Amino acid sequence: MSANRDPSLFLIFGHRGSPKRYPENTLASFEEALRVGADGFETDLRLLADQTAVLFHDDEFQDAEIESLTLAQCTERGATVERLRNLERFAGRARMILEVKRSNWSERLVEHIATWPGVIVTSFDHDFINELHRRSVAFDLGITYYGRIIDAAAYAEKCGATWCFPSQSAVDRTLVSSLHERNIRVVPWTANRADQWARLRADGCDGVITDLPGEAVAWRDEGRDEGRRQKAEGRS
């Protein structure tokens, strides 16, 4: 499968949007990633103490566990916290990678996103992904992980994942090929240099998550233009 991939289809996802230009995990950051041509974005999901689903990466804010706070308390402490429900405006416009940071709220999550197109739910908590798989949810599932997993392709398939988000340093052609054999797409995180993007594309990856979506899109499109020129020269 990977041998027949079209490298021009290499997907660019903004890591928490476009965090070098706007605050991460905000609507402005996501809009910027799409404005510069990214195919979508990755963001982080948590459930607050008042059952409000929000986009927030860190475990704590001002020495308190973020899940122990209400939305009002987050606002009072000066946190920039976006509600999950506000992502609905991107449904159908972009592919959204939603990384759930903590488990035990699958029903609440499904209530929000069940009908949104282009959603991939992933997590470092693979039990949570297994739970969603057992529920036969309509949206795509993925697994996110550091380092390496023994027989990652079989493991991901067992979890019900059709996407795999490994740390970029652990990716090689063997891993990508084994995942593609099971129709599992591979999008590593977080690669921020052209040499890393080139290596991952050469290894057959389906895309990349990056802090620099604009630069990555420009790099990819330059490669597309070069490919078109080569084809045109071959036909002349």
PDB file of C-alpha atoms in Angstrom:
ATOM      1  CA  MET A   1       0.000   0.000   0.000  1.00  0.00           C
ATOM      2  CA  SER A   2       2.703   2.530   0.998  1.00  0.00           C
ATOM      3  CA  ALA A   3       4.644   1.866  -2.201  1.00  0.00           C
ATOM      4  CA  ASN A   4       1.723   3.258  -4.208  1.00  0.00           C
ATOM      5  CA  ARG A   5       1.131   6.334  -2.063  1.00  0.00           C
ATOM      6  CA  ASP A   6       0.863   9.711  -3.721  1.00  0.00           C
ATOM      7  CA  PRO A   7       3.260  11.932  -1.712  1.00  0.00           C
ATOM      8  CA  SER A   8       1.304  15.005  -2.781  1.00  0.00           C
ATOM      9  CA  LEU A   9      -1.477  13.828  -0.440  1.00  0.00           C
ATOM     10  CA  PHE A  10       0.762  14.342   2.608  1.00  0.00           C
ATOM     11  CA  LEU A  11      -1.557  15.918   5.199  1.00  0.00           C
ATOM     12  CA  ILE A  12      -0.579  18.878   7.362  1.00  0.00           C
ATOM     13  CA  PHE A  13      -2.205  19.248  10.787  1.00  0.00           C
ATOM     14  CA  GLY A  14      -1.604  22.237  13.030  1.00  0.00           C
ATOM     15  CA  HIS A  15      -0.522  21.175  16.522  1.00  0.00           C
ATOM     16  CA  ARG A  16      -3.126  22.835  18.739  1.00  0.00           C
ATOM     17  CA  GLY A  17      -3.748  25.101  15.755  1.00  0.00           C
ATOM     18  CA  SER A  18      -0.975  27.513  14.869  1.00  0.00           C
ATOM     19  CA  PRO A  19       0.624  27.993  18.311  1.00  0.00           C
ATOM     20  CA  LYS A  20       3.522  30.154  17.167  1.00  0.00           C
ATOM     21  CA  ARG A  21       1.082  32.828  15.964  1.00  0.00           C
ATOM     22  CA  TYR A  22      -1.935  32.544  18.272  1.00  0.00           C
ATOM     23  CA  PRO A  23      -2.562  31.045  21.727  1.00  0.00           C
ATOM     24  CA  GLU A  24      -2.798  27.264  21.421  1.00  0.00           C
ATOM     25  CA  ASN A  25      -6.149  25.479  21.464  1.00  0.00           C
ATOM     26  CA  THR A  26      -8.107  28.622  20.579  1.00  0.00           C
ATOM     27  CA  LEU A  27     -10.479  29.288  17.713  1.00  0.00           C
ATOM     28  CA  ALA A  28      -8.110  31.947  16.379  1.00  0.00           C
ATOM     29  CA  SER A  29      -5.263  29.434  16.353  1.00  0.00           C
ATOM     30  CA  PHE A  30      -7.348  26.863  14.464  1.00  0.00           C
ATOM     31  CA  GLU A  31      -8.551  29.466  11.975  1.00  0.00           C
ATOM     32  CA  GLU A  32      -4.966  30.505  11.306  1.00  0.00           C
ATOM     33  CA  ALA A  33      -3.903  26.910  10.624  1.00  0.00           C
ATOM     34  CA  LEU A  34      -6.685  26.591   8.055  1.00  0.00           C
ATOM     35  CA  ARG A  35      -5.983  30.023   6.559  1.00  0.00           C
ATOM     36  CA  VAL A  36      -2.405  28.998   5.720  1.00  0.00           C
ATOM     37  CA  GLY A  37      -3.628  25.820   4.031  1.00  0.00           C
ATOM     38  CA  ALA A  38      -3.450  23.102   6.684  1.00  0.00           C
ATOM     39  CA  ASP A  39      -5.764  20.143   6.168  1.00  0.00           C
ATOM     40  CA  GLY A  40      -6.863  20.272   9.780  1.00  0.00           C
ATOM     41  CA  PHE A  41      -5.628  20.572  13.331  1.00  0.00           C
ATOM     42  CA  GLU A  42      -5.029  18.648  16.545  1.00  0.00           C
ATOM     43  CA  THR A  43      -6.389  19.774  19.900  1.00  0.00           C
ATOM     44  CA  ASP A  44      -6.651  18.510  23.499  1.00  0.00           C
ATOM     45  CA  LEU A  45      -9.868  17.605  25.315  1.00  0.00           C
ATOM     46  CA  ARG A  46     -10.667  17.594  29.019  1.00  0.00           C
ATOM     47  CA  LEU A  47     -13.818  17.532  31.156  1.00  0.00           C
ATOM     48  CA  LEU A  48     -14.046  20.118  33.947  1.00  0.00           C
ATOM     49  CA  ALA A  49     -15.631  19.629  37.352  1.00  0.00           C
ATOM     50  CA  ASP A  50     -18.903  21.203  36.184  1.00  0.00           C
ATOM     51  CA  GLN A  51     -19.068  18.725  33.260  1.00  0.00           C
ATOM     52  CA  THR A  52     -18.013  21.327  30.698  1.00  0.00           C
ATOM     53  CA  ALA A  53     -15.927  19.783  27.913  1.00  0.00           C
ATOM     54  CA  VAL A  54     -13.027  22.081  27.045  1.00  0.00           C
ATOM     55  CA  LEU A  55      -9.841  22.300  24.997  1.00  0.00           C
ATOM     56  CA  PHE A  56      -6.852  22.350  27.347  1.00  0.00           C
ATOM     57  CA  HIS A  57      -3.508  20.558  27.295  1.00  0.00           C
ATOM     58  CA  ASP A  58      -1.845  20.783  30.726  1.00  0.00           C
ATOM     59  CA  ASP A  59      -2.796  18.672  33.752  1.00  0.00           C
ATOM     60  CA  GLU A  60      -2.770  21.709  36.042  1.00  0.00           C
ATOM     61  CA  PHE A  61      -3.457  25.415  36.070  1.00  0.00           C
ATOM     62  CA  GLN A  62      -2.115  27.583  38.894  1.00  0.00           C
ATOM     63  CA  ASP A  63      -1.346  24.574  41.109  1.00  0.00           C
ATOM     64  CA  ALA A  64      -4.808  23.031  40.731  1.00  0.00           C
ATOM     65  CA  GLU A  65      -5.731  20.003  38.668  1.00  0.00           C
ATOM     66  CA  ILE A  66      -7.592  21.425  35.704  1.00  0.00           C
ATOM     67  CA  GLU A  67     -10.369  18.825  36.019  1.00  0.00           C
ATOM     68  CA  SER A  68     -10.993  19.949  39.606  1.00  0.00           C
ATOM     69  CA  LEU A  69     -11.997  23.426  38.415  1.00  0.00           C
ATOM     70  CA  THR A  70     -15.228  24.700  36.918  1.00  0.00           C
ATOM     71  CA  LEU A  71     -15.322  26.842  33.799  1.00  0.00           C
ATOM     72  CA  ALA A  72     -16.087  29.898  35.944  1.00  0.00           C
ATOM     73  CA  GLN A  73     -13.071  29.175  38.161  1.00  0.00           C
ATOM     74  CA  CYS A  74     -10.838  28.802  35.118  1.00  0.00           C
ATOM     75  CA  THR A  75     -12.036  32.174  33.840  1.00  0.00           C
ATOM     76  CA  GLU A  76     -11.560  33.802  37.249  1.00  0.00           C
ATOM     77  CA  ARG A  77      -7.948  32.543  37.309  1.00  0.00           C
ATOM     78  CA  GLY A  78      -7.261  33.988  33.877  1.00  0.00           C
ATOM     79  CA  ALA A  79      -7.144  30.765  31.887  1.00  0.00           C
ATOM     80  CA  THR A  80      -7.957  30.862  28.184  1.00  0.00           C
ATOM     81  CA  VAL A  81     -10.303  27.892  27.890  1.00  0.00           C
ATOM     82  CA  GLU A  82     -12.338  27.128  24.779  1.00  0.00           C
ATOM     83  CA  ARG A  83     -15.428  24.929  24.949  1.00  0.00           C
ATOM     84  CA  LEU A  84     -15.496  21.756  22.888  1.00  0.00           C
ATOM     85  CA  ARG A  85     -18.917  22.644  21.493  1.00  0.00           C
ATOM     86  CA  ASN A  86     -17.384  25.670  19.735  1.00  0.00           C
ATOM     87  CA  LEU A  87     -15.465  23.323  17.418  1.00  0.00           C
ATOM     88  CA  GLU A  88     -18.696  22.529  15.605  1.00  0.00           C
ATOM     89  CA  ARG A  89     -18.014  25.484  13.290  1.00  0.00           C
ATOM     90  CA  PHE A  90     -15.093  23.504  11.823  1.00  0.00           C
ATOM     91  CA  ALA A  91     -17.098  20.335  11.168  1.00  0.00           C
ATOM     92  CA  GLY A  92     -16.973  19.688   7.443  1.00  0.00           C
ATOM     93  CA  ARG A  93     -14.322  22.400   6.925  1.00  0.00           C
ATOM     94  CA  ALA A  94     -11.353  20.544   8.363  1.00  0.00           C
ATOM     95  CA  ARG A  95     -10.249  17.213   9.725  1.00  0.00           C
ATOM     96  CA  MET A  96     -10.037  17.490  13.505  1.00  0.00           C
ATOM     97  CA  ILE A  97      -7.778  15.293  15.625  1.00  0.00           C
ATOM     98  CA  LEU A  98      -9.291  15.361  19.115  1.00  0.00           C
ATOM     99  CA  GLU A  99      -6.887  14.029  21.731  1.00  0.00           C
ATOM    100  CA  VAL A 100      -8.665  13.082  24.959  1.00  0.00           C
ATOM    101  CA  LYS A 101      -6.292  13.685  27.866  1.00  0.00           C
ATOM    102  CA  ARG A 102      -8.265  11.824  30.541  1.00  0.00           C
ATOM    103  CA  SER A 103     -10.872   9.079  30.261  1.00  0.00           C
ATOM    104  CA  ASN A 104     -14.220   8.312  31.928  1.00  0.00           C
ATOM    105  CA  TRP A 105     -16.376  10.693  29.920  1.00  0.00           C
ATOM    106  CA  SER A 106     -17.078   8.835  26.705  1.00  0.00           C
ATOM    107  CA  GLU A 107     -20.837   9.422  26.804  1.00  0.00           C
ATOM    108  CA  ARG A 108     -20.396  13.159  27.251  1.00  0.00           C
ATOM    109  CA  LEU A 109     -17.903  13.223  24.384  1.00  0.00           C
ATOM    110  CA  VAL A 110     -20.193  11.315  22.024  1.00  0.00           C
ATOM    111  CA  GLU A 111     -23.040  13.718  22.834  1.00  0.00           C
ATOM    112  CA  HIS A 112     -20.930  16.568  21.468  1.00  0.00           C
ATOM    113  CA  ILE A 113     -19.295  15.107  18.364  1.00  0.00           C
ATOM    114  CA  ALA A 114     -21.339  12.107  17.196  1.00  0.00           C
ATOM    115  CA  THR A 115     -22.628  13.874  14.074  1.00  0.00           C
ATOM    116  CA  TRP A 116     -19.535  15.909  13.168  1.00  0.00           C
ATOM    117  CA  PRO A 117     -17.793  14.840   9.932  1.00  0.00           C
ATOM    118  CA  GLY A 118     -14.030  14.593   9.701  1.00  0.00           C
ATOM    119  CA  VAL A 119     -13.384  13.846  13.378  1.00  0.00           C
ATOM    120  CA  ILE A 120     -10.671  11.520  14.705  1.00  0.00           C
ATOM    121  CA  VAL A 121     -10.670  10.807  18.439  1.00  0.00           C
ATOM    122  CA  THR A 122      -7.346   9.667  19.837  1.00  0.00           C
ATOM    123  CA  SER A 123      -5.663   9.335  23.214  1.00  0.00           C
ATOM    124  CA  PHE A 124      -2.602   8.144  25.078  1.00  0.00           C
ATOM    125  CA  ASP A 125      -5.188   6.271  27.172  1.00  0.00           C
ATOM    126  CA  HIS A 126      -5.809   3.328  24.875  1.00  0.00           C
ATOM    127  CA  ASP A 127      -8.417   1.844  27.212  1.00  0.00           C
ATOM    128  CA  PHE A 128     -10.528   4.894  26.402  1.00  0.00           C
ATOM    129  CA  ILE A 129     -10.148   4.205  22.674  1.00  0.00           C
ATOM    130  CA  ASN A 130     -11.060   0.568  23.255  1.00  0.00           C
ATOM    131  CA  GLU A 131     -14.185   1.702  25.084  1.00  0.00           C
ATOM    132  CA  LEU A 132     -15.243   3.897  22.164  1.00  0.00           C
ATOM    133  CA  HIS A 133     -14.516   1.010  19.786  1.00  0.00           C
ATOM    134  CA  ARG A 134     -16.798  -1.274  21.800  1.00  0.00           C
ATOM    135  CA  ARG A 135     -19.511   1.377  21.526  1.00  0.00           C
ATOM    136  CA  SER A 136     -19.180   1.245  17.711  1.00  0.00           C
ATOM    137  CA  VAL A 137     -18.968   5.015  17.425  1.00  0.00           C
ATOM    138  CA  ALA A 138     -19.395   6.537  13.983  1.00  0.00           C
ATOM    139  CA  PHE A 139     -16.237   8.679  14.018  1.00  0.00           C
ATOM    140  CA  ASP A 140     -12.667   7.493  13.401  1.00  0.00           C
ATOM    141  CA  LEU A 141     -10.425   6.360  16.248  1.00  0.00           C
ATOM    142  CA  GLY A 142      -6.689   6.633  16.720  1.00  0.00           C
ATOM    143  CA  ILE A 143      -3.973   5.842  19.234  1.00  0.00           C
ATOM    144  CA  THR A 144      -1.296   8.318  20.288  1.00  0.00           C
ATOM    145  CA  TYR A 145       1.924   7.136  21.905  1.00  0.00           C
ATOM    146  CA  TYR A 146       5.550   7.813  22.737  1.00  0.00           C
ATOM    147  CA  GLY A 147       8.378   5.531  21.651  1.00  0.00           C
ATOM    148  CA  ARG A 148       7.637   2.119  20.206  1.00  0.00           C
ATOM    149  CA  ILE A 149       4.957  -0.551  20.634  1.00  0.00           C
ATOM    150  CA  ILE A 150       5.690  -4.196  19.906  1.00  0.00           C
ATOM    151  CA  ASP A 151       3.666  -5.177  16.822  1.00  0.00           C
ATOM    152  CA  ALA A 152       2.060  -1.752  16.730  1.00  0.00           C
ATOM    153  CA  ALA A 153      -0.094  -2.598  13.706  1.00  0.00           C
ATOM    154  CA  ALA A 154      -1.838  -5.556  15.347  1.00  0.00           C
ATOM    155  CA  TYR A 155      -2.197  -3.593  18.582  1.00  0.00           C
ATOM    156  CA  ALA A 156      -3.728  -0.555  16.866  1.00  0.00           C
ATOM    157  CA  GLU A 157      -6.153  -2.758  14.930  1.00  0.00           C
ATOM    158  CA  LYS A 158      -7.227  -4.488  18.157  1.00  0.00           C
ATOM    159  CA  CYS A 159      -7.954  -1.065  19.683  1.00  0.00           C
ATOM    160  CA  GLY A 160     -10.176  -0.254  16.721  1.00  0.00           C
ATOM    161  CA  ALA A 161      -7.847   2.472  15.491  1.00  0.00           C
ATOM    162  CA  THR A 162      -7.712   3.473  11.845  1.00  0.00           C
ATOM    163  CA  TRP A 163      -5.197   6.226  12.591  1.00  0.00           C
ATOM    164  CA  CYS A 164      -1.887   6.012  14.424  1.00  0.00           C
ATOM    165  CA  PHE A 165      -0.133   9.039  15.963  1.00  0.00           C
ATOM    166  CA  PRO A 166       3.363   7.994  17.097  1.00  0.00           C
ATOM    167  CA  SER A 167       6.133  10.325  18.227  1.00  0.00           C
ATOM    168  CA  GLN A 168       7.999  11.286  15.071  1.00  0.00           C
ATOM    169  CA  SER A 169      11.389  10.041  16.315  1.00  0.00           C
ATOM    170  CA  ALA A 170      10.091   6.451  16.561  1.00  0.00           C
ATOM    171  CA  VAL A 171       8.792   6.203  12.973  1.00  0.00           C
ATOM    172  CA  ASP A 172      10.480   4.195  10.236  1.00  0.00           C
ATOM    173  CA  ARG A 173       9.437   2.581   6.968  1.00  0.00           C
ATOM    174  CA  THR A 174       8.863  -0.817   8.555  1.00  0.00           C
ATOM    175  CA  LEU A 175       6.374   0.599  11.049  1.00  0.00           C
ATOM    176  CA  VAL A 176       4.539   2.612   8.405  1.00  0.00           C
ATOM    177  CA  SER A 177       4.343  -0.322   5.995  1.00  0.00           C
ATOM    178  CA  SER A 178       2.972  -2.656   8.675  1.00  0.00           C
ATOM    179  CA  LEU A 179       0.268  -0.145   9.614  1.00  0.00           C
ATOM    180  CA  HIS A 180      -0.666   0.513   5.995  1.00  0.00           C
ATOM    181  CA  GLU A 181      -1.091  -3.229   5.442  1.00  0.00           C
ATOM    182  CA  ARG A 182      -3.968  -3.013   7.943  1.00  0.00           C
ATOM    183  CA  ASN A 183      -5.350   0.202   6.385  1.00  0.00           C
ATOM    184  CA  ILE A 184      -4.201   2.302   9.343  1.00  0.00           C
ATOM    185  CA  ARG A 185      -2.968   5.785   8.472  1.00  0.00           C
ATOM    186  CA  VAL A 186       0.164   7.163  10.122  1.00  0.00           C
ATOM    187  CA  VAL A 187       0.547  10.806  11.194  1.00  0.00           C
ATOM    188  CA  PRO A 188       3.482  11.432  13.568  1.00  0.00           C
ATOM    189  CA  TRP A 189       3.835  14.314  16.036  1.00  0.00           C
ATOM    190  CA  THR A 190       5.396  16.901  16.513  1.00  0.00           C
ATOM    191  CA  ALA A 191       7.781  17.527  13.592  1.00  0.00           C
ATOM    192  CA  ASN A 192       8.854  21.124  13.021  1.00  0.00           C
ATOM    193  CA  ARG A 193      11.719  20.938  10.528  1.00  0.00           C
ATOM    194  CA  ALA A 194      11.809  20.419   6.773  1.00  0.00           C
ATOM    195  CA  ASP A 195      14.265  17.540   7.088  1.00  0.00           C
ATOM    196  CA  GLN A 196      11.861  15.774   9.463  1.00  0.00           C
ATOM    197  CA  TRP A 197       8.898  16.345   7.131  1.00  0.00           C
ATOM    198  CA  ALA A 198      10.919  15.008   4.206  1.00  0.00           C
ATOM    199  CA  ARG A 199      12.015  11.905   6.129  1.00  0.00           C
ATOM    200  CA  LEU A 200       8.501  11.115   7.321  1.00  0.00           C
ATOM    201  CA  ARG A 201       7.051  11.570   3.851  1.00  0.00           C
ATOM    202  CA  ALA A 202       9.802   9.359   2.384  1.00  0.00           C
ATOM    203  CA  ASP A 203       8.978   6.704   4.993  1.00  0.00           C
ATOM    204  CA  GLY A 204       5.408   6.676   3.658  1.00  0.00           C
ATOM    205  CA  CYS A 205       3.604   8.596   6.404  1.00  0.00           C
ATOM    206  CA  ASP A 206       0.209  10.033   5.551  1.00  0.00           C
ATOM    207  CA  GLY A 207       0.928  13.403   7.099  1.00  0.00           C
ATOM    208  CA  VAL A 208       2.383  15.196  10.087  1.00  0.00           C
ATOM    209  CA  ILE A 209       1.326  17.218  13.117  1.00  0.00           C
ATOM    210  CA  THR A 210       3.393  20.382  13.432  1.00  0.00           C
ATOM    211  CA  ASP A 211       3.661  23.668  15.333  1.00  0.00           C
ATOM    212  CA  LEU A 212       4.417  25.338  11.988  1.00  0.00           C
ATOM    213  CA  PRO A 213       1.517  24.519   9.659  1.00  0.00           C
ATOM    214  CA  GLY A 214       2.144  27.454   7.333  1.00  0.00           C
ATOM    215  CA  GLU A 215       5.774  26.536   6.786  1.00  0.00           C
ATOM    216  CA  ALA A 216       4.889  22.856   6.359  1.00  0.00           C
ATOM    217  CA  VAL A 217       2.221  23.645   3.771  1.00  0.00           C
ATOM    218  CA  ALA A 218       4.663  25.848   1.835  1.00  0.00           C
ATOM    219  CA  TRP A 219       7.251  23.044   1.916  1.00  0.00           C
ATOM    220  CA  ARG A 220       4.701  20.470   0.734  1.00  0.00           C
ATOM    221  CA  ASP A 221       3.349  22.691  -2.016  1.00  0.00           C
ATOM    222  CA  GLU A 222       6.837  23.438  -3.276  1.00  0.00           C
ATOM    223  CA  GLY A 223       7.327  19.699  -3.643  1.00  0.00           C
ATOM    224  CA  ARG A 224       4.013  19.407  -5.500  1.00  0.00           C
ATOM    225  CA  ASP A 225       5.060  22.158  -7.906  1.00  0.00           C
ATOM    226  CA  GLU A 226       8.379  20.434  -8.524  1.00  0.00           C
ATOM    227  CA  GLY A 227       6.581  17.148  -9.212  1.00  0.00           C
ATOM    228  CA  ARG A 228       4.302  18.860 -11.733  1.00  0.00           C
ATOM    229  CA  ARG A 229       7.295  20.415 -13.468  1.00  0.00           C
ATOM    230  CA  GLN A 230       9.030  17.051 -13.703  1.00  0.00           C
ATOM    231  CA  LYS A 231       5.918  15.422 -15.173  1.00  0.00           C
ATOM    232  CA  ALA A 232       5.524  18.246 -17.701  1.00  0.00           C
ATOM    233  CA  GLU A 233       9.159  17.932 -18.757  1.00  0.00           C
ATOM    234  CA  GLY A 234       8.713  14.177 -19.126  1.00  0.00           C
ATOM    235  CA  ARG A 235       5.783  14.674 -21.484  1.00  0.00           C
ATOM    236  CA  SER A 236       7.522  17.275 -23.643  1.00  0.00           C
TER     237      SER A 236
END
